[in-house]
Short mmCIF file of C-alpha atoms in Angstrom, two decimals:
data_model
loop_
_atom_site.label_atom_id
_atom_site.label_comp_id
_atom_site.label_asym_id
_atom_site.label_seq_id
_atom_site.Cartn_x
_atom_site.Cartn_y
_atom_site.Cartn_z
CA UNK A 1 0.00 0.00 0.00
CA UNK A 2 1.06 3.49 -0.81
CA UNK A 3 -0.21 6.92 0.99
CA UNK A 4 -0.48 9.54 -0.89
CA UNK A 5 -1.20 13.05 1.33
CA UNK A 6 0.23 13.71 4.91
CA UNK A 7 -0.96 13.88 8.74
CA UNK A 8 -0.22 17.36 8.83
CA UNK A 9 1.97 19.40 10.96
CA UNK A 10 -0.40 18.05 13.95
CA UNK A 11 1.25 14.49 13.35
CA UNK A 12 4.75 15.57 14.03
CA UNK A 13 4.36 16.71 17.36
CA UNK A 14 4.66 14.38 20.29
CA UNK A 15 2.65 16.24 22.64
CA UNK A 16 -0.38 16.86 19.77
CA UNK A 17 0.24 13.04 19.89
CA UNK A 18 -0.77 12.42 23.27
CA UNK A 19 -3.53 15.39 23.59
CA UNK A 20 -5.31 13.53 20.21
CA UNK A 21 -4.16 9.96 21.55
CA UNK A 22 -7.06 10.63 24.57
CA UNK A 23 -10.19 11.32 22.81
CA UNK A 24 -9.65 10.00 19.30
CA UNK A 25 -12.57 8.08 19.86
CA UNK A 26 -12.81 4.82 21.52
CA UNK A 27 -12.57 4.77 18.42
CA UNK A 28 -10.14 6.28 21.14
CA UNK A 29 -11.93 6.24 24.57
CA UNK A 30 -11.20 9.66 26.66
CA UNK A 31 -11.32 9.47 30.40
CA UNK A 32 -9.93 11.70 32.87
CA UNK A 33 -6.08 12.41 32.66
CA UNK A 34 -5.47 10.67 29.69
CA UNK A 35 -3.35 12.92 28.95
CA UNK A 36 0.12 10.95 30.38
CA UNK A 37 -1.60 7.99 30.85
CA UNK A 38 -1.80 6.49 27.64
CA UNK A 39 -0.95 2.24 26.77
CA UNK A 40 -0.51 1.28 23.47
CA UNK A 41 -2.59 -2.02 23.12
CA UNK A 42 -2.39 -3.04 19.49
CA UNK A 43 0.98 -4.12 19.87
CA UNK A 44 -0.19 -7.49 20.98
CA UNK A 45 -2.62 -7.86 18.17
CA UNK A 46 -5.42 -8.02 20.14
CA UNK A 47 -7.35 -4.82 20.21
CA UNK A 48 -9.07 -3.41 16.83
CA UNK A 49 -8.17 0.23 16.35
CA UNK A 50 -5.71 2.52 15.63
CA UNK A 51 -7.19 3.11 19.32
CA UNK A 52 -4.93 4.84 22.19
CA UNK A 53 -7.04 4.16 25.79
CA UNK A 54 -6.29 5.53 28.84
CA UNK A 55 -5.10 2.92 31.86
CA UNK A 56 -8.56 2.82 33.46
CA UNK A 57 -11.54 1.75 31.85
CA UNK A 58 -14.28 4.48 30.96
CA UNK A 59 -16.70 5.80 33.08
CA UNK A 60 -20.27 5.22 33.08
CA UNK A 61 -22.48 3.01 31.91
CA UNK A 62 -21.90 -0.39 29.40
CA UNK A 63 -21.51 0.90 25.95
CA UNK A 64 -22.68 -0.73 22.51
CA UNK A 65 -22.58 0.26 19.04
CA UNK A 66 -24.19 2.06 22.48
CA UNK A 67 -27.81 1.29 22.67
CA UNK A 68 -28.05 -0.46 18.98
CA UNK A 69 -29.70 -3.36 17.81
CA UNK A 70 -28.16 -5.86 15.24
CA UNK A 71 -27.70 -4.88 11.52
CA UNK A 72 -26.67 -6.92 8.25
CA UNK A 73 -24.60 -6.25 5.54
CA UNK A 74 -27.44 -7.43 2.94
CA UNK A 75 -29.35 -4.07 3.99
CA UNK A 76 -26.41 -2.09 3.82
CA UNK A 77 -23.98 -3.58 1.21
CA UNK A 78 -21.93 -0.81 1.28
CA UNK A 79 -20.03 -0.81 4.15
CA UNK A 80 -16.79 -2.26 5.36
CA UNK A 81 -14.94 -3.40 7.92
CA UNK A 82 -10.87 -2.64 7.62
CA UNK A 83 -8.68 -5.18 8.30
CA UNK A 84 -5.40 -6.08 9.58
CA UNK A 85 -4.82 -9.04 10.84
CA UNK A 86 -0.96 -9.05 10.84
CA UNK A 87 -1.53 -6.17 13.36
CA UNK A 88 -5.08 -7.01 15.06
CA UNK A 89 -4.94 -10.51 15.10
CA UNK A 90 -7.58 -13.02 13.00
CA UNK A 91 -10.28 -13.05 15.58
CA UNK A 92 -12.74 -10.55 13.98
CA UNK A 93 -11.35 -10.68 10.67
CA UNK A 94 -8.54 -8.36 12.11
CA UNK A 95 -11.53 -5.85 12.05
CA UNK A 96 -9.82 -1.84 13.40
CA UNK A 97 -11.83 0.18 11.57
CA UNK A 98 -15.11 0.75 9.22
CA UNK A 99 -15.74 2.60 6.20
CA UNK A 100 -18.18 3.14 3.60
CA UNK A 101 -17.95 2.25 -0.34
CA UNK A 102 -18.21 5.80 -2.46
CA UNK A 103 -17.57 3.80 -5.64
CA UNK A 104 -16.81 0.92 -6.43
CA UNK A 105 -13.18 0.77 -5.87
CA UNK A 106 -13.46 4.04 -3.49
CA UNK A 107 -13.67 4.00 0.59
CA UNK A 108 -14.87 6.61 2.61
CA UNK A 109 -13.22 6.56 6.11
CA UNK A 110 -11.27 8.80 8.56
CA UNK A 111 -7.82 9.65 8.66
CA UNK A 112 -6.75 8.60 12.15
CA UNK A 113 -7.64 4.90 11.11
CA UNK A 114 -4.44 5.50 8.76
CA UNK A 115 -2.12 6.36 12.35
CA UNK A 116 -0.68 3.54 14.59
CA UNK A 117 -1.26 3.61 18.28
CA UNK A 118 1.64 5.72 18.22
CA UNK A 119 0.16 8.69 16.42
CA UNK A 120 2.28 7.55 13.42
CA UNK A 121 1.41 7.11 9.63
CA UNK A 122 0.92 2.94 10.14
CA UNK A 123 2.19 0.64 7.68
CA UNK A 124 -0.16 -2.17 7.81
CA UNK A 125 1.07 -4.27 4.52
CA UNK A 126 -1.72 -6.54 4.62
CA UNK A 127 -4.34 -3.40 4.67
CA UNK A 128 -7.87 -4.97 3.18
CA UNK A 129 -11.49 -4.15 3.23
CA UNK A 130 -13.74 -7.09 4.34
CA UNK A 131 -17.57 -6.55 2.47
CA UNK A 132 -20.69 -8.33 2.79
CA UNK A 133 -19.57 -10.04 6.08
CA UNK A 134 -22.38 -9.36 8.98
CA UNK A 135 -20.38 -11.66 11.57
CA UNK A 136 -16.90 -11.24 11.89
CA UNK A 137 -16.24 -14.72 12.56
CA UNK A 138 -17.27 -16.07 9.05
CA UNK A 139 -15.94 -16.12 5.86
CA UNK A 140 -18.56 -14.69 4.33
CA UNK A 141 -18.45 -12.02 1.76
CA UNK A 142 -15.27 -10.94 0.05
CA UNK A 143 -11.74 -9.69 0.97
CA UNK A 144 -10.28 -6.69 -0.76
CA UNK A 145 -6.65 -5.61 -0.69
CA UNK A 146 -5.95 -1.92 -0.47
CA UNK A 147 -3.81 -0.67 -3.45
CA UNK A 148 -3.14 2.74 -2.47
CA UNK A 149 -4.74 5.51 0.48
CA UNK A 150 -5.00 8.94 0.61
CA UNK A 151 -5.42 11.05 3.79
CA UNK A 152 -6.29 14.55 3.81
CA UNK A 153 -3.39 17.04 3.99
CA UNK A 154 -5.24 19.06 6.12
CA UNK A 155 -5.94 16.40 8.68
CA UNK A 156 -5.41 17.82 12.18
CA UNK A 157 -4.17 15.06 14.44
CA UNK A 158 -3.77 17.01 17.73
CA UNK A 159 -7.49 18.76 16.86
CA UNK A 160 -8.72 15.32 14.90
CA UNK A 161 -9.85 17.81 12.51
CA UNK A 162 -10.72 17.43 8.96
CA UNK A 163 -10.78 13.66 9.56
CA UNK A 164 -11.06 12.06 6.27
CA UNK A 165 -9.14 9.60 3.85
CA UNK A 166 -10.16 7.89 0.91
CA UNK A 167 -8.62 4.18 0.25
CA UNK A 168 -8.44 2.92 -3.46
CA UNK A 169 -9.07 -0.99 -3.84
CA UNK A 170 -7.16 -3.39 -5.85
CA UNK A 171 -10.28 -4.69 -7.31
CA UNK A 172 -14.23 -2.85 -7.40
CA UNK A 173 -16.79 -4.47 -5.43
CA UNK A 174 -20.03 -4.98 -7.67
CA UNK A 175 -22.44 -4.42 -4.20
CA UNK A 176 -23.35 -1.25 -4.65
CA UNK A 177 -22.36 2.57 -3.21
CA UNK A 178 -23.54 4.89 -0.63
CA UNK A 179 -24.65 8.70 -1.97
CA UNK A 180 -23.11 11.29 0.03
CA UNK A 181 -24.52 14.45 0.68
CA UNK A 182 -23.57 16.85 -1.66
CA UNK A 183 -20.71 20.62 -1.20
CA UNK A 184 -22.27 22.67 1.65
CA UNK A 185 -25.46 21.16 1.33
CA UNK A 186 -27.21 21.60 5.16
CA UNK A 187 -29.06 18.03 6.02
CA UNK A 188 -27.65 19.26 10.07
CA UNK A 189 -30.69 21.10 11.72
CA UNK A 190 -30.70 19.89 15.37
CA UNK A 191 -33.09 16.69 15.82
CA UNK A 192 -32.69 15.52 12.59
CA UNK A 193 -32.76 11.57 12.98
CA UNK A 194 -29.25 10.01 11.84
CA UNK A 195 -28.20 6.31 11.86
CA UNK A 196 -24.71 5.10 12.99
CA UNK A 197 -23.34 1.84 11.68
CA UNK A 198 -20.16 -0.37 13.14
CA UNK A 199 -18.38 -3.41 14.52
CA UNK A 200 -17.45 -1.64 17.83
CA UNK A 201 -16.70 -1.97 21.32
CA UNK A 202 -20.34 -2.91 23.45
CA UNK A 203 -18.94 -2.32 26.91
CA UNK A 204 -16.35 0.48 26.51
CA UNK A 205 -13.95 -1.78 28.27
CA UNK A 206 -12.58 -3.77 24.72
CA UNK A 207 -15.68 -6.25 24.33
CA UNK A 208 -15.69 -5.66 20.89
CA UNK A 209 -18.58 -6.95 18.61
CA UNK A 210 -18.42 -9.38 16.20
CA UNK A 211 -21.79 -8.76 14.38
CA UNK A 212 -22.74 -5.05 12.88
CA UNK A 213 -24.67 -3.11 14.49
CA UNK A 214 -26.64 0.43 14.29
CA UNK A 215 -27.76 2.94 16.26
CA UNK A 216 -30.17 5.93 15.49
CA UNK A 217 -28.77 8.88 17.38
CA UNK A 218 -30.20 12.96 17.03
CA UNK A 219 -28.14 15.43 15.74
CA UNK A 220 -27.06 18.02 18.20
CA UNK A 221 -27.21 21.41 17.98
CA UNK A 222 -23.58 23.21 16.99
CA UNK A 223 -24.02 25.57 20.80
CA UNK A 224 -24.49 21.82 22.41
CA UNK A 225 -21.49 20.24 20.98
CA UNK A 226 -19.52 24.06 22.01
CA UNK A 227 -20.58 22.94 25.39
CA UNK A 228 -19.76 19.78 25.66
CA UNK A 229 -16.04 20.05 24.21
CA UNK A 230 -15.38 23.93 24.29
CA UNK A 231 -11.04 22.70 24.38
CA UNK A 232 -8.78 21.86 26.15
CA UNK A 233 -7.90 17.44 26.99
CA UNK A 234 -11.44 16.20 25.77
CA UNK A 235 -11.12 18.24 22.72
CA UNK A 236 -12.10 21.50 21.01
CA UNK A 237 -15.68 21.34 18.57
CA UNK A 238 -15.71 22.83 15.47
CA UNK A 239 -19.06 23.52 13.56
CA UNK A 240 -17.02 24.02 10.03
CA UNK A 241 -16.07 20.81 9.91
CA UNK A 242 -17.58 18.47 12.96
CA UNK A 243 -20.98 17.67 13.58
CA UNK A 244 -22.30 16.12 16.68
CA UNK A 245 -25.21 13.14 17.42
CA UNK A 246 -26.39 11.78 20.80
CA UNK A 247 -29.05 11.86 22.97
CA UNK A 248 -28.64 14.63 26.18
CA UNK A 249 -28.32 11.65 28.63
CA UNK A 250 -26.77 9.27 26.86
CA UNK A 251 -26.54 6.11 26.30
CA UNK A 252 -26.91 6.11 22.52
CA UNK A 253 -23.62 6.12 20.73
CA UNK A 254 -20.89 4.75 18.40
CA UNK A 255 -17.50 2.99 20.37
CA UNK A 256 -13.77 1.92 19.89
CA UNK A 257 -13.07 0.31 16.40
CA UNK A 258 -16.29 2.08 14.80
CA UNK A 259 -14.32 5.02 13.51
CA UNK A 260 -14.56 5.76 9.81
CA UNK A 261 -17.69 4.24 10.13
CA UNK A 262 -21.09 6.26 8.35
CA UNK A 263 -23.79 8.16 9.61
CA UNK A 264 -26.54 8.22 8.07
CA UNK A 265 -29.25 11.01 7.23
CA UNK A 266 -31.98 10.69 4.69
CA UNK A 267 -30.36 7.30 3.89
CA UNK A 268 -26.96 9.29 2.62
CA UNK A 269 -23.65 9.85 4.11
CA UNK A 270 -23.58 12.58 6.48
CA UNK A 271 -20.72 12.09 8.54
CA UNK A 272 -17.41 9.72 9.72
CA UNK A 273 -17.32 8.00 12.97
CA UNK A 274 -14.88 10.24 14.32
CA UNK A 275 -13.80 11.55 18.17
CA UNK A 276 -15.69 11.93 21.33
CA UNK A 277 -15.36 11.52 25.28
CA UNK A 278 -15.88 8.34 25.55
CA UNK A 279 -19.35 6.31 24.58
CA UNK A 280 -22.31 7.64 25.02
CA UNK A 281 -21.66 9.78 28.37
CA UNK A 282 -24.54 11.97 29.38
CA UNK A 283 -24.04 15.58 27.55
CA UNK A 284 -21.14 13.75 25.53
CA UNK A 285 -22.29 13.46 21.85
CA UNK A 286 -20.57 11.52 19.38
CA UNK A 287 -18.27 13.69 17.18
CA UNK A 288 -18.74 13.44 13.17
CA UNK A 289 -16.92 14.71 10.33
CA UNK A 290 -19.00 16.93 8.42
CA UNK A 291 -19.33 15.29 4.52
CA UNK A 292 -20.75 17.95 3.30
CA UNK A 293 -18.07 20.48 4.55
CA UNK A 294 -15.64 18.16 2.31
CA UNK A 295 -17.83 16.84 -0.51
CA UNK A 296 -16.13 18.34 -3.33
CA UNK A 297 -12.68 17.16 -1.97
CA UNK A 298 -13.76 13.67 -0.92
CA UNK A 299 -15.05 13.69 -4.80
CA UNK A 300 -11.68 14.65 -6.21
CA UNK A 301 -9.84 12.57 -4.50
CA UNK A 302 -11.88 9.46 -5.58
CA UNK A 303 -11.91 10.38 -8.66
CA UNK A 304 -15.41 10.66 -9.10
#
């Protein structure tokens, strides 16, 4: 696999590192003082993630594809699971990551699920997309090697900002695509129903799911998600490029190894499993990157 684009300036620094290594979303799961008290756990092959999680296990309540139900991959064809299993292990498929097909040799997914658990551009040689496989544990579906990736240049690593990267199969997958929402088009307005989709974590503490699931989950209004991560360790929200989903007390959310993963509005891509204080916290939304904010750049970059 080659990478074309860069981390950004963000990626160089080692303290960005450990600021973005806390809340990059359980899919990087933030607790208090992460910041210091970071453990690498991929190295052993046996979490999924480009994940960085703090020493203690998060607070509050069991987390699912939080508050979900179960979900197939004959309903929604288009998305994938990313693999690695030289890196994650075979349970799962080697399942770190999700993403959504675009096109038919295109996937939509975020740009930290291209960084190690060091906050480094990973080289994961045996990089593939797993479609049509509901249950982890099968071999059902099909198996995709990843030619080439490219992250955004302007991905923010210490901010997670602008979290996007578009992978290029080695083959197209004849299952069909998911329309995104087109340049600056607003599909945001607070309450508008939206629909999460992943393999993650189900307790928050690395019980990780072997069978998709979904959640529906509110959008939040941009003042909410100010308030709940106006800077600082847990992360700073911005409207230009973020948008937030979750329900004011919780317990509705996406979790570690969901990132890249869609949201749905309308039944189009909205947004990118992205960042968040841990899963599905009381006044804690779920933090999105906003498609539409990067439509037209997503599109070049895929070629389409």
């Amino acid at each position: 696999m080659t990478t074309a684009g860069s981390a950004g300036a963000g990626g160089n620094r080692e303290s960005a590192r450990g600021a973005a290594a806390g809340r990059v979303r359980r899919r990087r799961r933030a607790a208090a003082g992460v910041a210091g008290a970071l453990l690498a756990l991929a190295g052993a092959g046996a979490v999924p993630g480009p994940v960085w999680a703090a020493d203690s296990a998060p607070q509050g309540p069991p987390k699912v594809i939080v508050g979900g139900s179960p979900a197939d991959t004959e309903t929604h064809p288009w998305i994938v699971a990313l693999s690695s299993r030289k890196t994650y292990g075979s349970a799962r498929s080697g399942q770190f990551c999700a993403g959504t097909l675009i096109a038919p040799d295109k996937v939509l997914t975020a740009a930290h699920c291209m960084f190690d658990e060091n906050g480094r551009p990973a080289k994961r040689s045996d990089l593939k997309v797993v479609q049509g496989r509901t249950d982890l544990r099968t071999s059902a579906g099909r198996e995709v090697a990843v030619a080439s990736s490219y992250t955004n240049p302007t991905f923010d690593l210490a901010e997670v900002s602008r979290d996007w990267a578009v992978l290029t199969l080695a083959e197209p997958l004849s299952t069909g695509v998911l329309p995104m929402v087109g340049a600056g088009e607003d599909v945001y307005a607070e309450d508008t129903p939206a629909t999460v989709l992943g393999w993650g974590d189900t307790t928050g503490r690395g019980d990780y799911s072997s069978v998709l699931r979904q959640v529906d989950v509110p959008i939040t209004s941009d003042a909410t998600c100010r308030t709940a991560y106006p800077g600082g360790a847990m992360g700073s929200y911005d409207q230009a490029s973020m948008v937030c989903a979750g329900l004011r007390q919780g317990g509705k959310d996406a979790c570690s190894a969901d990132s890249g993963g869609p949201l749905l509005i309308d039944g189009r891509l909205a947004g990118i499993v992205s960042w968040g204080d841990g899963c599905a916290l009381p006044r804690k939304p779920g933090v999105y990157t906003r498609v539409s904010a990067f439509a037209a750049d997503i599109r070049k970059a895929a070629g389409m």
